[in-house]
CSV table of C-alpha atoms in Angstrom, one decimal:
chain,number,residue,atom,x,y,z
A,111,LYS,CA,150.2,141.7,195.7
A,112,GLN,CA,149.4,140.9,199.5
A,113,GLU,CA,148.5,143.7,201.8
A,114,VAL,CA,148.0,143.5,205.1
A,115,THR,CA,146.3,146.2,207.1
A,116,GLN,CA,146.0,146.9,210.8
A,117,ILE,CA,143.2,149.5,212.1
A,118,PRO,CA,143.5,151.6,214.1
A,119,ALA,CA,147.0,152.2,214.3
A,120,ALA,CA,146.9,153.4,218.0
A,121,LEU,CA,144.1,152.4,220.9
A,122,SER,CA,143.8,153.3,224.2
A,123,VAL,CA,141.4,151.6,226.7
A,124,PRO,CA,140.7,151.6,230.4
A,125,GLU,CA,142.3,148.7,232.6
A,126,GLY,CA,139.6,145.8,232.6
A,127,GLU,CA,138.0,146.4,229.1
A,128,ASN,CA,137.8,143.6,226.7
A,129,LEU,CA,139.0,144.7,223.2
A,130,VAL,CA,139.2,143.5,219.8
A,131,LEU,CA,142.4,144.3,217.7
A,132,ASN,CA,141.6,144.0,214.1
A,133,CYS,CA,144.1,142.3,210.7
A,134,SER,CA,143.1,142.5,207.4
A,135,PHE,CA,144.6,141.1,204.7
A,136,THR,CA,143.7,141.4,200.5
A,137,ASP,CA,144.5,137.9,199.2
A,138,SER,CA,143.0,134.9,201.0
A,139,ALA,CA,145.5,132.3,199.6
A,140,ILE,CA,147.3,132.0,203.1
A,141,TYR,CA,148.8,129.1,205.1
A,142,ASN,CA,148.6,130.5,208.3
A,143,LEU,CA,148.5,134.0,210.3
A,144,GLN,CA,150.6,135.1,213.6
A,145,TRP,CA,149.9,137.4,216.0
A,146,PHE,CA,153.1,139.2,217.6
A,147,ARG,CA,153.5,141.5,220.5
A,148,GLN,CA,156.4,144.2,220.5
A,149,ASP,CA,157.5,146.3,223.5
A,150,PRO,CA,159.4,149.2,223.0
A,151,GLY,CA,162.9,149.1,222.0
A,152,LYS,CA,162.5,145.1,221.9
A,153,GLY,CA,162.0,142.5,219.5
A,154,LEU,CA,158.8,140.7,218.4
A,155,THR,CA,157.3,137.6,220.4
A,156,SER,CA,155.0,135.2,218.7
A,157,LEU,CA,151.7,135.1,220.5
A,158,LEU,CA,149.8,132.8,218.7
A,159,LEU,CA,149.7,131.3,215.1
A,160,ILE,CA,146.4,130.1,213.6
A,161,GLN,CA,146.7,127.7,210.7
A,162,SER,CA,144.4,128.5,207.6
A,163,SER,CA,142.3,125.4,208.4
A,164,GLN,CA,141.4,126.7,211.8
A,165,ARG,CA,138.8,129.3,213.2
A,166,GLU,CA,140.2,130.0,216.4
A,167,GLN,CA,143.4,129.8,218.7
A,168,THR,CA,143.5,130.8,222.5
A,169,SER,CA,146.1,131.1,224.6
A,170,GLY,CA,145.4,132.4,228.4
A,171,ARG,CA,143.4,135.9,228.0
A,172,LEU,CA,144.2,136.2,224.2
A,173,ASN,CA,141.9,134.4,221.4
A,174,ALA,CA,142.7,135.0,217.7
A,175,SER,CA,140.2,134.1,214.8
A,176,LEU,CA,140.7,133.9,211.5
A,177,ASP,CA,138.3,134.2,208.4
A,178,LYS,CA,140.3,133.7,205.2
A,179,SER,CA,137.3,134.4,203.1
A,180,SER,CA,136.8,137.7,204.1
A,181,GLY,CA,140.5,138.4,204.7
A,182,ARG,CA,140.3,139.1,208.4
A,183,SER,CA,141.7,138.2,211.4
A,184,THR,CA,141.0,139.4,215.0
A,185,LEU,CA,142.8,139.1,218.1
A,186,TYR,CA,140.5,139.3,221.4
A,187,ILE,CA,142.3,140.4,224.8
A,188,ALA,CA,140.0,139.6,227.8
A,189,ALA,CA,140.0,141.8,231.2
A,190,SER,CA,143.1,144.3,229.7
A,191,GLN,CA,146.0,145.0,232.4
A,192,PRO,CA,148.3,147.6,232.1
A,193,GLY,CA,151.2,145.1,231.3
A,194,ASP,CA,149.2,144.6,228.0
A,195,SER,CA,150.5,147.6,226.6
A,196,ALA,CA,152.5,147.1,223.5
A,197,THR,CA,152.1,147.1,219.9
A,198,TYR,CA,150.5,144.3,218.5
A,199,LEU,CA,151.5,143.0,214.9
A,200,CYS,CA,150.0,140.5,212.4
A,201,ALA,CA,151.8,138.9,210.0
A,202,VAL,CA,150.4,136.5,207.1
A,203,TRP,CA,152.4,133.5,205.4
A,204,ALA,CA,151.7,132.5,201.8
A,205,GLY,CA,154.2,129.7,201.6
A,206,GLY,CA,158.0,130.1,200.5
A,207,PHE,CA,159.3,133.1,202.4
A,208,LYS,CA,156.4,135.2,201.8
A,209,THR,CA,155.7,136.2,205.3
A,210,ILE,CA,153.9,140.0,205.0
A,211,PHE,CA,153.9,142.0,208.0
A,212,GLY,CA,151.0,144.7,209.2
A,213,ALA,CA,152.2,148.1,210.6
A,214,GLY,CA,150.7,147.1,214.1
A,215,THR,CA,148.2,148.5,216.4
A,216,ARG,CA,149.5,150.5,219.3
A,217,LEU,CA,147.7,149.6,222.3
A,218,PHE,CA,147.5,151.3,225.5
A,219,VAL,CA,145.8,150.1,228.7
A,220,LYS,CA,145.3,152.8,231.6
A,221,ALA,CA,145.3,151.9,235.1
B,165,ASN,CA,168.0,129.8,227.0
B,166,ALA,CA,169.1,133.0,225.1
B,167,GLY,CA,167.5,132.3,221.7
B,168,VAL,CA,168.4,134.9,219.3
B,169,THR,CA,171.2,137.1,220.1
B,170,GLN,CA,171.9,140.4,218.3
B,171,THR,CA,174.6,142.6,218.5
B,172,PRO,CA,175.1,145.9,218.5
B,173,LYS,CA,172.0,147.3,219.8
B,174,PHE,CA,172.8,150.8,218.7
B,175,ARG,CA,175.1,151.7,216.1
B,176,ILE,CA,175.8,155.5,214.3
B,177,LEU,CA,177.5,155.2,211.0
B,178,LYS,CA,178.5,157.6,208.6
B,179,ILE,CA,177.8,157.9,205.1
B,180,GLY,CA,179.9,155.6,203.3
B,181,GLN,CA,180.7,153.5,206.2
B,182,SER,CA,180.4,149.8,206.5
B,183,MET,CA,179.7,147.4,209.2
B,184,THR,CA,178.4,143.9,210.2
B,185,LEU,CA,175.3,143.2,212.2
B,186,GLN,CA,175.7,140.1,214.2
B,187,CYS,CA,173.2,137.5,214.7
B,188,THR,CA,173.2,134.0,216.7
B,189,GLN,CA,170.7,131.4,217.8
B,190,ASP,CA,171.0,128.7,219.8
B,191,MET,CA,167.9,126.7,219.2
B,192,ASN,CA,169.2,124.7,215.9
B,193,HIS,CA,166.8,126.4,213.7
B,194,ASN,CA,167.4,126.1,210.1
B,195,TYR,CA,165.9,129.1,209.1
B,196,MET,CA,166.8,132.6,209.8
B,197,TYR,CA,166.0,136.0,208.4
B,198,TRP,CA,167.0,139.4,208.5
B,199,TYR,CA,164.0,142.1,208.6
B,200,ARG,CA,164.3,145.9,208.8
B,201,GLN,CA,161.6,147.6,210.3
B,202,ASP,CA,160.6,151.7,209.3
B,203,PRO,CA,158.3,153.7,211.5
B,204,GLY,CA,155.0,153.0,210.6
B,205,MET,CA,155.6,150.2,208.3
B,206,GLY,CA,155.6,146.6,208.8
B,207,LEU,CA,158.8,144.6,208.8
B,208,LYS,CA,160.4,144.2,205.3
B,209,LEU,CA,162.6,140.9,204.5
B,210,ILE,CA,166.1,141.8,203.4
B,211,TYR,CA,167.8,138.1,203.3
B,212,TYR,CA,166.9,134.9,204.6
B,213,SER,CA,168.5,131.6,204.9
B,214,VAL,CA,167.4,127.9,204.9
B,215,GLY,CA,170.4,126.5,206.5
B,216,ALA,CA,174.1,126.7,206.4
B,217,GLY,CA,175.8,127.9,203.0
B,218,ILE,CA,172.5,128.5,201.6
B,219,THR,CA,171.2,132.4,201.4
B,220,ASP,CA,168.7,134.2,199.1
B,221,LYS,CA,167.2,137.7,198.7
B,222,GLY,CA,164.4,138.7,200.2
B,223,GLU,CA,162.2,142.1,199.4
B,224,VAL,CA,164.9,144.9,200.3
B,225,PRO,CA,168.2,143.2,199.6
B,226,ASN,CA,169.9,146.1,198.0
B,227,GLY,CA,173.1,147.6,200.0
B,228,TYR,CA,173.2,144.4,202.0
B,229,ASN,CA,175.0,141.0,202.0
B,230,VAL,CA,174.5,138.0,204.3
B,231,SER,CA,176.5,134.6,204.9
B,232,ARG,CA,175.8,131.7,206.9
B,233,SER,CA,178.9,129.5,207.4
B,234,THR,CA,177.2,127.6,210.4
B,235,THR,CA,173.7,126.9,211.7
B,236,GLU,CA,174.1,129.6,214.8
B,237,ASP,CA,175.3,132.7,212.8
B,238,PHE,CA,173.9,134.6,210.3
B,239,PRO,CA,175.6,138.0,210.1
B,240,LEU,CA,174.3,140.9,208.0
B,241,ARG,CA,176.8,143.4,206.1
B,242,LEU,CA,176.3,146.9,205.2
B,243,GLU,CA,178.4,148.3,202.6
B,244,LEU,CA,178.9,151.6,201.9
B,245,ALA,CA,176.1,153.1,204.4
B,246,ALA,CA,173.4,155.4,202.9
B,247,PRO,CA,170.6,157.4,204.9
B,248,SER,CA,168.0,155.4,203.6
B,249,GLN,CA,169.6,152.4,205.7
B,250,THR,CA,168.4,154.1,208.7
B,251,SER,CA,166.2,151.5,210.3
B,252,VAL,CA,165.8,149.1,212.9
B,253,TYR,CA,167.2,145.8,212.0
B,254,PHE,CA,165.7,142.3,213.2
B,255,CYS,CA,167.3,139.0,213.1
B,256,ALA,CA,164.7,136.2,213.5
B,257,SER,CA,164.9,132.4,213.4
B,258,SER,CA,162.3,129.2,212.7
B,259,PRO,CA,162.5,125.7,212.8
B,260,THR,CA,160.5,125.1,209.5
B,261,GLU,CA,158.9,128.0,207.1
B,262,GLY,CA,155.5,128.9,208.2
B,263,SER,CA,156.3,128.3,211.6
B,264,ARG,CA,156.7,130.3,214.6
B,265,TYR,CA,159.4,132.7,214.7
B,266,THR,CA,161.7,133.7,217.3
B,267,PHE,CA,163.1,137.4,217.0
B,268,GLY,CA,166.2,139.1,218.4
B,269,SER,CA,166.0,142.4,220.2
B,270,GLY,CA,167.1,144.2,217.4
B,271,THR,CA,170.0,147.2,216.1
B,272,ARG,CA,168.8,150.5,216.1
B,273,LEU,CA,171.2,151.7,213.2
B,274,THR,CA,171.3,155.4,212.3
B,275,VAL,CA,173.6,156.7,209.2
B,276,VAL,CA,174.4,160.5,209.3
């Protein structure tokens, strides 16, 4: 059974720091992985989708990497800002409707 | 540019009551989903639909029902509410399976 884990559950960093959020999954048989952002009391916003054949995807200050064989993905945020404070979730898709979500990492960027 | 709209945003139900959570999308997406999010847990799929008239159970369907009479609407029905259904419910849609999701802003439901 696929399990998705995000560690740490919470992270606090000073403004301007570059940071990495981690996502690990137990079954490497996935087709893609998405990273989402969730603001308090709001829905999830898709940030990046990385296909299993890709190693990286970039959007602005965000860069997601995927290593299927080791069951890991990272989300790199450059020059963090207080507006980046949110919960970041990853989700893996293994075909059909088998999208498995992690519980998320709550990020707080201090001004 | 509404995306996925969910109503209501908050609701308190008494045990045994029923209600319908509404979900509408204006992007002409075929695929729609209902998830629940519990504290410290990942989202769990309740039901999904691949198009009007076609629905199927997800991981945690017990106590819920859905219908999909149009492409735009995908309501979730709770029958005989129980405290275990206290959660935040999200509706989402996507153009195809495995593509990027668009989520609604959620419904926070408390059953007392």
